[in-house]
Coordinates of C-alpha atoms in Angstrom, one line a residue:
Chain A
X351 CA 6.1 -24.5 -26.0
X352 CA 2.8 -24.4 -24.3
X353 CA 4.3 -21.9 -21.8
X354 CA 5.2 -19.7 -24.7
X355 CA 1.7 -19.6 -25.9
X356 CA 0.7 -18.7 -22.3
X357 CA 3.1 -15.8 -22.4
X358 CA 1.7 -14.7 -25.8
X359 CA -1.7 -14.7 -24.3
X360 CA -0.4 -12.4 -21.5
X361 CA 1.2 -10.1 -24.1
X362 CA -2.0 -9.9 -26.1
X363 CA -3.8 -8.9 -22.9
X364 CA -1.2 -6.3 -22.1
X365 CA -1.3 -4.9 -25.6
X366 CA -5.0 -4.7 -25.5
X367 CA -5.0 -3.0 -22.1
X368 CA -2.4 -0.4 -23.2
X369 CA -3.3 0.5 -26.7
X370 CA -7.0 0.2 -27.0
X371 CA -9.1 3.4 -26.7
X372 CA -12.4 1.8 -25.7
X373 CA -12.6 1.3 -21.9
X374 CA -14.5 -1.9 -22.3
X375 CA -11.8 -3.3 -24.4
X376 CA -9.2 -2.4 -21.8
X377 CA -11.2 -4.4 -19.3
X378 CA -11.2 -7.3 -21.7
X379 CA -7.5 -6.9 -21.9
X380 CA -7.2 -7.1 -18.2
X381 CA -9.3 -10.3 -18.0
X382 CA -7.1 -11.8 -20.7
X383 CA -4.0 -11.2 -18.6
X384 CA -5.6 -12.8 -15.6
X385 CA -6.6 -15.8 -17.6
X386 CA -3.0 -16.2 -18.9
X387 CA -1.8 -16.2 -15.3
X388 CA -4.5 -18.8 -14.3
X389 CA -3.6 -20.9 -17.3
X390 CA 0.1 -20.8 -16.3
X391 CA -0.7 -22.0 -12.8
X392 CA -2.8 -24.8 -14.1
X393 CA -0.1 -25.8 -16.6
X394 CA 2.4 -26.0 -13.8
X395 CA 0.4 -28.7 -12.0
X396 CA -0.7 -30.5 -15.1
X397 CA 0.8 -33.9 -16.1
X398 CA -0.1 -35.5 -19.4
X399 CA -2.3 -38.6 -18.8
X400 CA -2.2 -38.0 -15.0
X401 CA -4.8 -39.4 -12.7
X402 CA -7.1 -37.3 -10.5
X403 CA -5.5 -36.4 -7.2
X404 CA -7.8 -38.3 -4.9
X405 CA -6.2 -40.9 -2.7
X406 CA -8.3 -44.0 -1.9
X407 CA -7.3 -46.8 0.6
X408 CA -5.9 -49.5 -1.6
X409 CA -3.6 -47.3 -3.5
X410 CA 0.2 -47.4 -3.8
X411 CA 1.3 -44.0 -2.6
X412 CA 4.6 -43.7 -4.5
X413 CA 2.9 -44.8 -7.8
X414 CA 0.1 -42.3 -7.0
X415 CA 2.6 -39.5 -6.5
X416 CA 4.3 -40.4 -9.8
X417 CA 1.1 -40.3 -11.8
X418 CA -1.3 -37.8 -10.3
X419 CA -1.7 -34.2 -11.3
X420 CA -0.8 -31.5 -8.7
X421 CA -4.0 -30.4 -7.0
X422 CA -2.7 -27.2 -5.4
X423 CA -2.6 -25.0 -8.5
X424 CA -6.2 -25.9 -9.1
X425 CA -7.2 -24.6 -5.7
X426 CA -5.2 -21.4 -6.3
X427 CA -6.7 -20.8 -9.7
X428 CA -10.2 -21.3 -8.2
X429 CA -9.5 -18.5 -5.8
X430 CA -7.9 -16.3 -8.4
X431 CA -10.8 -16.7 -10.8
X432 CA -13.2 -15.5 -8.0
X433 CA -10.9 -12.5 -7.3
X434 CA -10.8 -11.8 -11.1
X435 CA -14.6 -11.9 -11.2
X436 CA -14.7 -9.3 -8.4
X437 CA -12.3 -7.0 -10.2
X438 CA -14.0 -7.3 -13.5
X439 CA -17.4 -6.6 -12.0
X440 CA -16.1 -3.4 -10.3
X441 CA -14.3 -2.4 -13.5
X442 CA -17.5 -2.8 -15.6
X443 CA -19.5 -1.0 -12.9
X444 CA -17.1 2.0 -13.2
X445 CA -17.3 1.8 -17.0
X446 CA -21.1 2.1 -16.8
X447 CA -20.8 5.1 -14.5
X448 CA -18.2 6.7 -16.7
X449 CA -20.5 6.3 -19.7
X450 CA -23.4 7.9 -17.8
X451 CA -21.1 10.9 -16.9
X452 CA -19.2 11.4 -20.2
X453 CA -21.5 9.8 -22.7
X454 CA -18.6 7.9 -24.3
X455 CA -16.4 4.9 -23.8
X456 CA -13.5 6.5 -25.6
X457 CA -10.6 7.0 -23.2
X458 CA -9.2 9.9 -25.3
X459 CA -12.4 11.9 -24.5
X460 CA -12.4 11.0 -20.8
X461 CA -9.5 13.3 -19.9
X462 CA -10.3 15.7 -17.1
X463 CA -7.2 14.8 -15.1
X464 CA -3.8 15.8 -16.1
X465 CA -2.2 12.5 -15.3
Chain B
X907 CA -1.8 -16.1 25.2
X908 CA -1.3 -13.0 23.1
X909 CA -0.8 -15.0 20.0
X910 CA -4.5 -15.9 20.2
X911 CA -5.3 -12.2 19.6
X912 CA -3.5 -12.3 16.2
X913 CA -6.3 -13.6 14.0
X914 CA -8.6 -10.8 15.4
X915 CA -6.4 -8.2 13.6
X916 CA -7.9 -9.5 10.4
X917 CA -11.2 -11.0 11.8
X918 CA -12.4 -7.8 13.5
X919 CA -12.2 -5.5 10.5
X920 CA -13.6 -8.1 8.1
X921 CA -16.4 -9.0 10.5
X922 CA -17.4 -5.5 11.4
X923 CA -17.3 -4.6 7.7
X924 CA -19.9 -7.3 7.1
X925 CA -22.1 -6.2 10.0
X926 CA -21.9 -2.6 9.2
X927 CA -23.2 -3.3 5.7
X928 CA -25.9 -5.4 7.2
X929 CA -27.1 -3.4 10.2
X930 CA -26.1 0.2 9.7
X931 CA -28.1 0.7 6.4
X932 CA -30.7 2.9 8.1
X933 CA -28.6 4.7 10.7
X934 CA -25.4 6.5 9.8
X935 CA -24.7 7.1 13.5
X936 CA -24.5 3.4 14.0
X937 CA -22.1 3.1 11.0
X938 CA -19.9 5.8 12.6
X939 CA -19.9 4.0 15.9
X940 CA -19.2 0.5 14.4
X941 CA -16.3 1.9 12.2
X942 CA -14.7 3.8 15.1
X943 CA -15.1 0.8 17.4
X944 CA -13.4 -1.5 14.9
X945 CA -10.4 0.7 14.3
X946 CA -10.1 1.5 18.0
X947 CA -10.0 -2.2 18.9
X948 CA -7.4 -3.1 16.3
X949 CA -5.3 -0.2 17.6
X950 CA -5.5 -1.6 21.1
X951 CA -4.8 -5.1 20.0
X952 CA -1.8 -4.0 17.9
X953 CA -0.4 -2.3 20.9
X954 CA -1.0 -5.3 23.1
X955 CA 0.9 -7.4 20.5
X956 CA 4.0 -5.2 20.5
X957 CA 6.2 -7.5 22.4
X958 CA 4.7 -10.8 21.1
X959 CA 6.6 -12.8 18.5
X960 CA 5.6 -15.9 17.0
X961 CA 3.7 -17.9 14.4
X962 CA 0.0 -18.6 14.2
X963 CA -0.9 -21.7 12.3
X964 CA -4.4 -21.5 10.7
X965 CA -6.6 -24.5 11.3
X966 CA -3.8 -26.5 13.0
X967 CA -2.2 -27.4 9.6
X968 CA 1.5 -26.9 10.1
X969 CA 3.6 -25.3 7.3
X970 CA 4.4 -26.0 4.5
X971 CA 1.0 -27.7 4.1
X972 CA -1.1 -25.1 5.9
X973 CA -1.1 -21.3 5.9
X974 CA 0.7 -19.6 8.7
X975 CA 0.7 -16.0 10.0
X976 CA 3.9 -14.6 11.2
X977 CA 4.3 -11.8 13.7
X978 CA 7.9 -10.5 13.7
X979 CA 9.4 -7.1 14.4
X980 CA 8.7 -5.6 11.0
X981 CA 5.1 -6.7 10.8
X982 CA 4.6 -5.4 14.3
X983 CA 5.7 -2.0 13.4
X984 CA 3.7 -1.7 10.2
X985 CA 0.6 -3.2 12.1
X986 CA 0.8 -0.4 14.7
X987 CA 1.2 2.3 12.0
X988 CA -1.8 1.0 10.0
X989 CA -4.0 0.8 13.1
X990 CA -3.0 4.3 14.3
X991 CA -3.6 5.9 10.9
X992 CA -6.9 4.1 10.4
X993 CA -8.1 5.1 13.9
X994 CA -7.3 8.8 13.1
X995 CA -9.0 8.5 9.7
X996 CA -12.2 7.1 11.1
X997 CA -12.4 9.8 13.8
X998 CA -12.0 12.3 11.0
X999 CA -14.5 10.6 8.8
X1000 CA -17.4 10.9 11.4
X1001 CA -17.8 14.6 10.5
X1002 CA -16.1 14.8 7.1
X1003 CA -18.2 12.1 5.5
X1004 CA -21.4 14.0 6.3
X1005 CA -21.0 15.5 2.8
X1006 CA -21.6 12.0 1.3
X1007 CA -24.5 9.6 1.4
X1008 CA -24.4 5.8 2.0
X1009 CA -22.0 6.0 5.0
X1010 CA -22.5 2.3 5.8
X1011 CA -20.9 1.4 2.5
X1012 CA -18.1 3.7 3.1
X1013 CA -17.2 2.2 6.5
X1014 CA -17.7 -1.3 5.1
X1015 CA -15.2 -0.7 2.3
X1016 CA -12.9 1.1 4.7
X1017 CA -12.7 -1.9 7.1
X1018 CA -12.3 -4.3 4.2
X1019 CA -9.3 -2.3 3.1
X1020 CA -7.9 -2.3 6.7
X1021 CA -8.5 -6.0 7.0
X1022 CA -6.8 -6.7 3.7
X1023 CA -3.8 -4.6 4.7
X1024 CA -3.4 -6.4 8.0
X1025 CA -3.6 -9.7 6.2
X1026 CA -0.9 -8.7 3.8
X1027 CA 1.3 -7.7 6.8
X1028 CA 0.8 -10.8 8.8
X1029 CA 0.7 -13.6 6.3
X1030 CA 3.5 -16.0 5.8
X1031 CA 2.2 -17.6 2.7
X1032 CA 2.7 -16.2 -0.8
X1033 CA -0.7 -17.0 -2.3
X1034 CA -2.4 -15.8 0.9
X1035 CA -0.5 -12.5 0.4
X1036 CA -1.9 -12.2 -3.1
X1037 CA -5.4 -12.8 -1.9
X1038 CA -5.2 -10.1 0.9
X1039 CA -3.5 -7.8 -1.6
X1040 CA -6.5 -8.1 -3.9
X1041 CA -9.0 -7.6 -1.0
X1042 CA -7.3 -4.4 0.0
X1043 CA -6.9 -3.2 -3.6
X1044 CA -10.5 -3.9 -4.7
X1045 CA -11.8 -2.0 -1.7
X1046 CA -9.5 0.9 -2.4
X1047 CA -10.6 1.1 -6.1
X1048 CA -14.2 1.4 -4.9
X1049 CA -13.2 4.0 -2.3
X1050 CA -11.4 6.2 -4.8
X1051 CA -14.6 6.3 -6.9
X1052 CA -16.7 6.9 -3.8
X1053 CA -17.9 10.4 -4.8
X1054 CA -19.0 9.1 -8.3
X1055 CA -18.1 12.4 -10.0
X1056 CA -16.3 12.7 -13.3
X1057 CA -12.8 12.9 -12.0
X1058 CA -13.2 10.3 -9.3
X1059 CA -14.5 7.7 -11.7
X1060 CA -11.8 8.4 -14.2
X1061 CA -9.1 8.3 -11.5
X1062 CA -10.5 5.1 -10.1
X1063 CA -10.5 3.4 -13.6
X1064 CA -6.9 4.4 -14.2
X1065 CA -5.9 3.1 -10.8
X1066 CA -7.8 -0.1 -11.3
X1067 CA -6.2 -0.8 -14.7
X1068 CA -2.7 -0.2 -13.6
X1069 CA -3.0 -1.9 -10.2
X1070 CA -4.6 -5.0 -11.7
X1071 CA -1.7 -5.3 -14.1
X1072 CA 0.5 -5.1 -11.0
X1073 CA -1.6 -7.8 -9.3
X1074 CA -1.4 -10.1 -12.4
X1075 CA 2.4 -9.7 -12.4
X1076 CA 2.5 -10.7 -8.7
X1077 CA 0.4 -13.7 -9.4
X1078 CA 2.8 -14.7 -12.2
X1079 CA 5.6 -14.3 -9.7
X1080 CA 3.9 -16.5 -7.2
X1081 CA 3.4 -19.1 -10.0
X1082 CA 7.1 -19.0 -10.9
X1083 CA 8.2 -19.4 -7.4
X1084 CA 5.8 -22.4 -6.9
X1085 CA 7.1 -23.9 -10.1
X1086 CA 10.7 -23.5 -9.1
X1087 CA 10.6 -24.6 -5.5
X1088 CA 7.3 -26.5 -5.0
X1089 CA 6.4 -24.4 -2.0
X1090 CA 4.1 -21.5 -1.4
X1091 CA 5.1 -20.9 2.2
X1092 CA 7.5 -18.0 2.5
X1093 CA 9.6 -19.7 5.2
X1094 CA 10.0 -22.9 3.3
X1095 CA 11.0 -21.1 0.1
X1096 CA 13.5 -19.0 2.2
X1097 CA 14.8 -22.3 3.7
X1098 CA 15.6 -23.5 0.2
X1099 CA 17.3 -20.2 -0.7
X1100 CA 19.4 -20.3 2.5
X1101 CA 21.1 -23.4 1.3
X1102 CA 22.7 -21.4 -1.4
X1103 CA 20.5 -22.6 -4.2
X1104 CA 20.6 -20.0 -7.1
X1105 CA 18.0 -20.5 -9.6
X1106 CA 17.4 -18.4 -12.7
X1107 CA 13.6 -19.0 -12.5
X1108 CA 13.6 -17.3 -9.1
X1109 CA 15.4 -14.3 -10.6
X1110 CA 12.6 -14.0 -13.1
X1111 CA 10.1 -14.3 -10.2
X1112 CA 11.9 -11.6 -8.3
X1113 CA 11.8 -9.2 -11.2
X1114 CA 8.0 -9.9 -11.6
X1115 CA 7.6 -9.2 -7.9
X1116 CA 9.6 -6.0 -8.0
X1117 CA 7.6 -4.6 -11.0
X1118 CA 4.3 -5.7 -9.5
X1119 CA 4.8 -4.2 -6.1
X1120 CA 6.4 -1.1 -7.5
X1121 CA 3.2 -0.5 -9.4
X1122 CA 1.3 -0.9 -6.1
X1123 CA 3.8 1.4 -4.3
X1124 CA 3.8 3.9 -7.2
X1125 CA 7.5 4.2 -7.6
X1126 CA 8.6 6.5 -10.4
X1127 CA 8.4 4.6 -13.6
X1128 CA 5.1 3.1 -12.5
X1129 CA 3.6 6.2 -10.7
X1130 CA 1.1 7.8 -13.1
X1131 CA -2.0 6.5 -11.2
X1132 CA -1.1 7.9 -7.9
X1133 CA -1.5 11.7 -8.4
X1134 CA -4.9 11.1 -9.9
X1135 CA -6.2 8.5 -7.5
X1136 CA -5.1 9.9 -4.2
X1137 CA -6.5 13.4 -4.5
X1138 CA -9.8 12.2 -6.0
X1139 CA -10.7 10.1 -3.0
X1140 CA -12.4 11.6 0.1
X1141 CA -9.8 13.1 2.4
X1142 CA -9.7 10.4 5.1
X1143 CA -9.2 7.8 2.2
X1144 CA -6.5 9.9 0.7
X1145 CA -4.8 9.8 4.1
X1146 CA -5.2 6.0 4.2
X1147 CA -4.0 5.5 0.6
X1148 CA -1.0 7.7 0.8
X1149 CA -0.3 7.0 4.5
X1150 CA -0.5 3.2 4.6
X1151 CA -1.9 1.5 1.6
X1152 CA 1.1 2.1 -0.7
X1153 CA 3.3 1.0 2.1
X1154 CA 1.6 -2.1 3.3
X1155 CA 0.7 -3.4 -0.2
X1156 CA 3.8 -2.1 -2.1
X1157 CA 6.8 -1.4 0.0
X1158 CA 6.3 -3.8 2.9
X1159 CA 5.5 -6.8 0.7
X1160 CA 8.4 -6.0 -1.6
X1161 CA 10.9 -5.9 1.4
X1162 CA 9.4 -9.0 2.9
X1163 CA 9.8 -11.0 -0.3
X1164 CA 13.2 -9.6 -1.4
X1165 CA 14.8 -9.8 2.1
X1166 CA 13.3 -12.8 3.7
X1167 CA 12.0 -15.0 0.9
X1168 CA 14.2 -14.7 -2.2
X1169 CA 17.2 -13.3 -0.4
X1170 CA 18.9 -10.0 -1.4
X1171 CA 21.8 -9.8 -3.8
X1172 CA 23.7 -6.9 -5.2
X1173 CA 21.5 -6.6 -8.2
X1174 CA 18.3 -6.1 -6.3
X1175 CA 20.0 -3.8 -3.9
X1176 CA 21.2 -1.6 -6.8
X1177 CA 17.8 -1.7 -8.4
X1178 CA 16.2 -0.5 -5.1
X1179 CA 18.7 2.3 -4.8
X1180 CA 18.1 3.5 -8.4
X1181 CA 14.3 3.3 -8.0
X1182 CA 14.5 5.2 -4.7
X1183 CA 16.6 8.0 -6.2
X1184 CA 14.4 8.3 -9.3
X1185 CA 11.2 8.4 -7.2
X1186 CA 12.7 11.0 -4.9
X1187 CA 13.9 13.4 -7.5
X1188 CA 11.1 13.1 -10.1
X1189 CA 8.4 13.1 -7.5
X1190 CA 9.6 16.3 -5.8
X1191 CA 10.2 18.2 -9.1
X1192 CA 6.7 17.3 -10.2
X1193 CA 5.3 18.4 -6.8
X1194 CA 6.8 21.9 -6.8
X1195 CA 4.7 23.1 -9.7
X1196 CA 1.3 21.9 -8.5
X1197 CA -1.4 24.3 -7.3
X1198 CA -3.9 21.8 -6.3
X1199 CA -3.2 21.1 -2.6
X1200 CA -4.0 17.4 -2.7
X1201 CA -2.2 16.7 -5.9
X1202 CA 0.9 18.4 -4.5
X1203 CA 0.7 16.1 -1.5
X1204 CA 0.3 13.1 -3.8
X1205 CA 3.4 13.9 -5.7
X1206 CA 5.3 14.3 -2.4
X1207 CA 4.1 10.8 -1.5
X1208 CA 6.0 9.5 -4.5
X1209 CA 9.0 11.4 -3.4
X1210 CA 8.9 10.3 0.1
X1211 CA 8.4 6.7 -0.8
X1212 CA 11.7 7.1 -2.6
X1213 CA 13.4 7.8 0.7
X1214 CA 12.1 4.6 2.2
X1215 CA 13.2 2.5 -0.7
X1216 CA 16.5 4.2 -0.9
X1217 CA 17.3 3.7 2.8
X1218 CA 16.3 0.0 2.9
X1219 CA 17.9 -0.7 -0.6
X1220 CA 21.1 1.0 0.6
X1221 CA 21.1 -1.3 3.6
X1222 CA 20.5 -4.3 1.5
X1223 CA 23.2 -3.4 -1.0
X1224 CA 25.8 -3.0 1.8
X1225 CA 24.7 -6.3 3.3
X1226 CA 24.9 -8.1 -0.1
X1227 CA 28.3 -6.7 -0.9
X1228 CA 29.7 -7.7 2.5
X1229 CA 30.0 -4.2 3.9
X1230 CA 29.8 -3.1 7.5
X1231 CA 26.6 -4.5 9.0
X1232 CA 26.3 -1.6 11.5
X1233 CA 26.1 0.9 8.5
X1234 CA 23.6 -1.4 6.8
X1235 CA 21.5 -1.5 10.0
X1236 CA 21.6 2.3 10.2
X1237 CA 20.4 2.7 6.6
X1238 CA 17.6 0.2 7.1
X1239 CA 16.6 1.8 10.3
X1240 CA 16.5 5.1 8.5
X1241 CA 14.2 3.6 5.8
X1242 CA 11.9 1.8 8.1
X1243 CA 11.7 4.8 10.4
X1244 CA 10.9 7.0 7.5
X1245 CA 8.1 4.6 6.5
X1246 CA 6.5 5.1 9.9
X1247 CA 7.1 8.9 9.9
X1248 CA 5.8 9.3 6.4
X1249 CA 2.6 7.4 7.3
X1250 CA 2.0 9.9 10.2
X1251 CA 2.8 13.2 8.6
X1252 CA 1.4 12.5 5.2
X1253 CA -1.9 11.4 6.7
X1254 CA -1.9 14.5 8.8
X1255 CA -1.3 16.6 5.7
X1256 CA -4.1 14.9 3.8
X1257 CA -6.5 15.3 6.8
X1258 CA -5.5 19.0 7.1
X1259 CA -6.2 19.5 3.4
X1260 CA -9.5 17.8 3.9
X1261 CA -10.3 20.1 6.8
X1262 CA -9.5 23.1 4.7
X1263 CA -11.6 21.7 1.8
X1264 CA -14.4 21.1 4.2
X1265 CA -14.4 24.7 5.3
X1266 CA -13.5 26.6 2.2
X1267 CA -14.8 24.2 -0.5
X1268 CA -11.7 24.5 -2.6
X1269 CA -8.4 22.6 -3.1
X1270 CA -6.7 25.3 -5.1
X1271 CA -4.0 27.1 -3.2
X1272 CA -4.4 30.2 -5.3
X1273 CA -8.1 30.6 -4.1
X1274 CA -7.1 30.3 -0.4
X1275 CA -5.3 32.8 1.9
X1276 CA -5.4 34.3 5.3
X1277 CA -6.8 31.2 6.9
X1278 CA -4.4 31.7 9.9
X1279 CA -7.0 33.8 11.8
X1280 CA -10.0 31.5 11.0
X1281 CA -8.6 28.0 11.3
X1282 CA -6.0 28.0 14.1
X1283 CA -6.1 24.2 14.7
X1284 CA -5.7 23.2 11.1
X1285 CA -3.1 25.8 10.7
X1286 CA -1.0 24.5 13.6
X1287 CA -1.3 20.8 12.5
X1288 CA -0.6 21.6 8.9
X1289 CA 2.5 23.6 9.8
X1290 CA 3.8 20.8 12.0
X1291 CA 3.3 18.2 9.3
X1292 CA 4.9 20.4 6.7
X1293 CA 7.9 21.0 8.8
X1294 CA 8.1 17.2 9.4
X1295 CA 8.0 16.3 5.8
X1296 CA 10.5 18.9 4.9
X1297 CA 12.9 17.5 7.5
X1298 CA 13.1 20.4 10.0
X1299 CA 14.3 19.4 13.4
X1300 CA 13.0 18.4 16.0
X1301 CA 10.1 16.9 14.0
X1302 CA 10.1 13.2 13.1
X1303 CA 10.9 13.5 9.4
X1304 CA 14.2 15.1 10.3
X1305 CA 15.5 12.1 12.3
X1306 CA 14.8 9.5 9.7
X1307 CA 16.3 11.6 6.8
X1308 CA 19.3 12.3 9.0
X1309 CA 19.8 8.6 9.5
X1310 CA 19.7 7.9 5.8
X1311 CA 22.1 10.7 5.0
X1312 CA 24.6 9.5 7.7
X1313 CA 24.4 5.9 6.5
X1314 CA 24.9 7.0 2.9
X1315 CA 28.0 9.0 3.8
X1316 CA 29.4 6.2 6.0
X1317 CA 28.9 3.8 3.1
X1318 CA 30.7 6.1 0.7
X1319 CA 27.8 7.1 -1.4
X1320 CA 28.4 10.8 -1.2
X1321 CA 26.3 11.6 -4.3
X1322 CA 23.3 9.8 -2.8
X1323 CA 23.6 11.8 0.4
X1324 CA 23.9 15.0 -1.6
X1325 CA 20.7 14.2 -3.6
X1326 CA 18.8 13.3 -0.4
X1327 CA 19.6 16.7 1.1
X1328 CA 18.8 18.5 -2.1
X1329 CA 15.4 16.8 -2.4
X1330 CA 14.7 17.7 1.2
X1331 CA 15.3 21.4 0.5
X1332 CA 13.0 21.4 -2.5
X1333 CA 10.4 19.7 -0.3
X1334 CA 10.8 22.5 2.1
X1335 CA 10.4 25.2 -0.6
X1336 CA 7.3 23.4 -1.8
X1337 CA 5.7 23.4 1.6
X1338 CA 6.6 26.9 2.4
X1339 CA 4.6 27.7 -0.7
X1340 CA 1.7 25.8 0.7
X1341 CA 1.8 27.6 4.1
X1342 CA 2.3 31.0 2.4
X1343 CA -0.7 30.7 0.1
X1344 CA -3.1 28.8 2.4
X1345 CA -2.6 30.5 5.7
X1346 CA -0.9 33.9 5.2
X1347 CA -1.9 36.8 3.0
X1348 CA -5.2 38.4 2.4
X1349 CA -8.4 36.5 3.1
X1350 CA -10.4 36.4 -0.2
X1351 CA -13.8 38.1 -0.1
X1352 CA -15.9 34.9 -0.7
X1353 CA -14.2 33.1 2.2
X1354 CA -15.1 35.7 4.8
X1355 CA -17.9 33.7 6.4
X1356 CA -16.2 30.3 6.8
X1357 CA -15.6 28.7 10.2
X1358 CA -13.1 26.3 11.7
X1359 CA -13.8 22.7 10.8
X1360 CA -15.7 20.6 13.5
X1361 CA -14.0 19.6 16.7
X1362 CA -13.8 15.8 16.0
X1363 CA -11.8 16.5 12.8
X1364 CA -9.5 18.7 14.9
X1365 CA -9.1 15.9 17.4
X1366 CA -7.9 13.4 14.7
X1367 CA -5.4 16.0 13.5
X1368 CA -4.2 16.7 16.9
X1369 CA -3.5 13.1 17.6
X1370 CA -1.3 12.7 14.5
X1371 CA 0.4 16.1 15.2
X1372 CA 1.4 14.9 18.7
X1373 CA 3.0 11.8 17.0
X1374 CA 4.8 14.0 14.5
X1375 CA 6.4 15.9 17.4
X1376 CA 7.1 12.9 19.6
X1377 CA 8.1 10.2 17.3
X1378 CA 11.7 11.3 17.3
X1379 CA 11.8 9.9 20.9
X1380 CA 11.4 6.4 19.4
X1381 CA 15.1 6.6 18.5
X1382 CA 16.2 6.9 22.1
X1383 CA 17.8 3.7 23.4
X1384 CA 14.9 2.6 25.5
X1385 CA 11.9 2.9 23.2
X1386 CA 14.0 1.9 20.2
X1387 CA 14.2 -1.7 21.4
X1388 CA 10.4 -2.0 21.4
X1389 CA 9.5 -1.1 17.8
X1390 CA 12.4 0.0 15.5
X1391 CA 15.2 -2.4 16.5
X1392 CA 13.2 -5.6 16.0
X1393 CA 11.9 -4.3 12.7
X1394 CA 15.4 -3.7 11.4
X1395 CA 16.6 -7.1 12.7
X1396 CA 13.7 -8.7 10.9
X1397 CA 15.1 -7.5 7.6
X1398 CA 18.7 -8.0 8.3
X1399 CA 18.3 -11.6 9.3
X1400 CA 17.4 -12.2 5.6
X1401 CA 16.7 -15.8 4.7
X1402 CA 17.4 -16.8 8.3
X1403 CA 13.7 -15.9 8.7
X1404 CA 13.0 -19.4 7.5
X1405 CA 14.7 -21.1 10.4
X1406 CA 13.0 -18.9 12.9
X1407 CA 9.5 -19.3 11.5
X1408 CA 9.7 -23.1 10.9
X1409 CA 11.2 -23.8 14.3
X1410 CA 8.7 -21.5 16.0
X1411 CA 5.7 -23.3 14.8

């Protein structure tokens, strides 16, 4: 169920990136897609009512393994959020430059190339 | 001992990228020197590493816990190709980039891109692959927009949007694989697949990977960004993008994951063949009508990538259906060899177009003409590259196309072989047009005063032209065992990859 919602978020992002005419909205669509991927990764490692994945000395390892959440996806998501930040920053910088050149954010008016 | 050199393939470009940005702000000559030094040293190291095989474990954490870098035949071949093309591109840049300001930023981004590509090629970990993929991609978005003119910004934005969608799909694929197997290490996943475990989730992941990497490689249903992005970039960057970036990020990563991690079956093989045929034909028909030199070359990149995918996909299909393994090896050899050849001749073509643009100030074929008397070096290199891409013997493009055609006929795919030859003829027509309009005919009045482009640019072109002529020799029994044979074996071994990597560490 919750994975379906994650997929819906992805589709909203894709829809936004494909159909919107405003380039800033396209960038928002891209970030939405990235978030859905991050959310999906987090959900993979999540366990309802799980404990934090930190091992201390007087802990039963098997019980710990059965109850803790998976720490690896969190590390991955941290990395991918940083990457996403870089991509979004560059995209917005290009948007600003495009606005300077064309005087518009409308993708239908930014059409010098034939595609 | 040689394995200790492996991390420097990524560390040198990333480190020098940092120092170029820091130190070469004031002096563009220092930026030139640092850039060329970096690419020259990775070229030397990649050649030193040719006979080395092995696994480098980062930080001493053994897989599957830690990240490992794997050097096998295929990564070896692609590393050498990337290093060679980037070396030629930086030599060319020293004079060509005089037209632009902020050269330290250019070299910094350039080396980031090279470092990212080397990382993608070497890594043995899925998430690590995604990270390096993004490093190289982000640097290339910025490089496409480097001129900051109308077209460049627009092309870069289009490229960024499509390519980010591709990256997100790849990230989803990584997540699916992790959810299904609990591993991120390619070898460990391959080990699970080798036990005959068929999982529908992994099929979903494979489809996500195929779509994601096909966007990066600009195969035909996903190609619209390429003909805008590649011509808009400065010429050495076009050469890098068309020559190696779409291969390292798209095709190489796709092959690595399909063959060695998920394991090839008939479905994926058919898919690759169909994608290859589509790219070949659509790309070449779109290319014939172009009058902008660099756009024409960009469309040919799509078409030639079709050959690579077709050759390797054909090999994979034959392997998966249990056909003759020698035919499969021949098809894969053709595909891989064409990958290397295309890197050389397409980069040479883009450098030649850059050299023509540098002298004449135009990219439109109709505005050129009669350059034969003025630009003898560019004319020679451009003709050599054109004949190579069209598949005229004895240049390198001929041999790889010949191998693909022979393999297709031996495997009974006569229609495929026919299409391959047809596309090759159309490529020839299209490049005869280029040579006719650019170099023959009357010299236009306003181009009377132009000169041949600077000598250093000529040197870069000459290096690549020599490779165009000589690379056919790689197929001879002696040299073949150095580079091509191990690359083919790396793919054919399939999920056996796991055993070799895990035992080697």
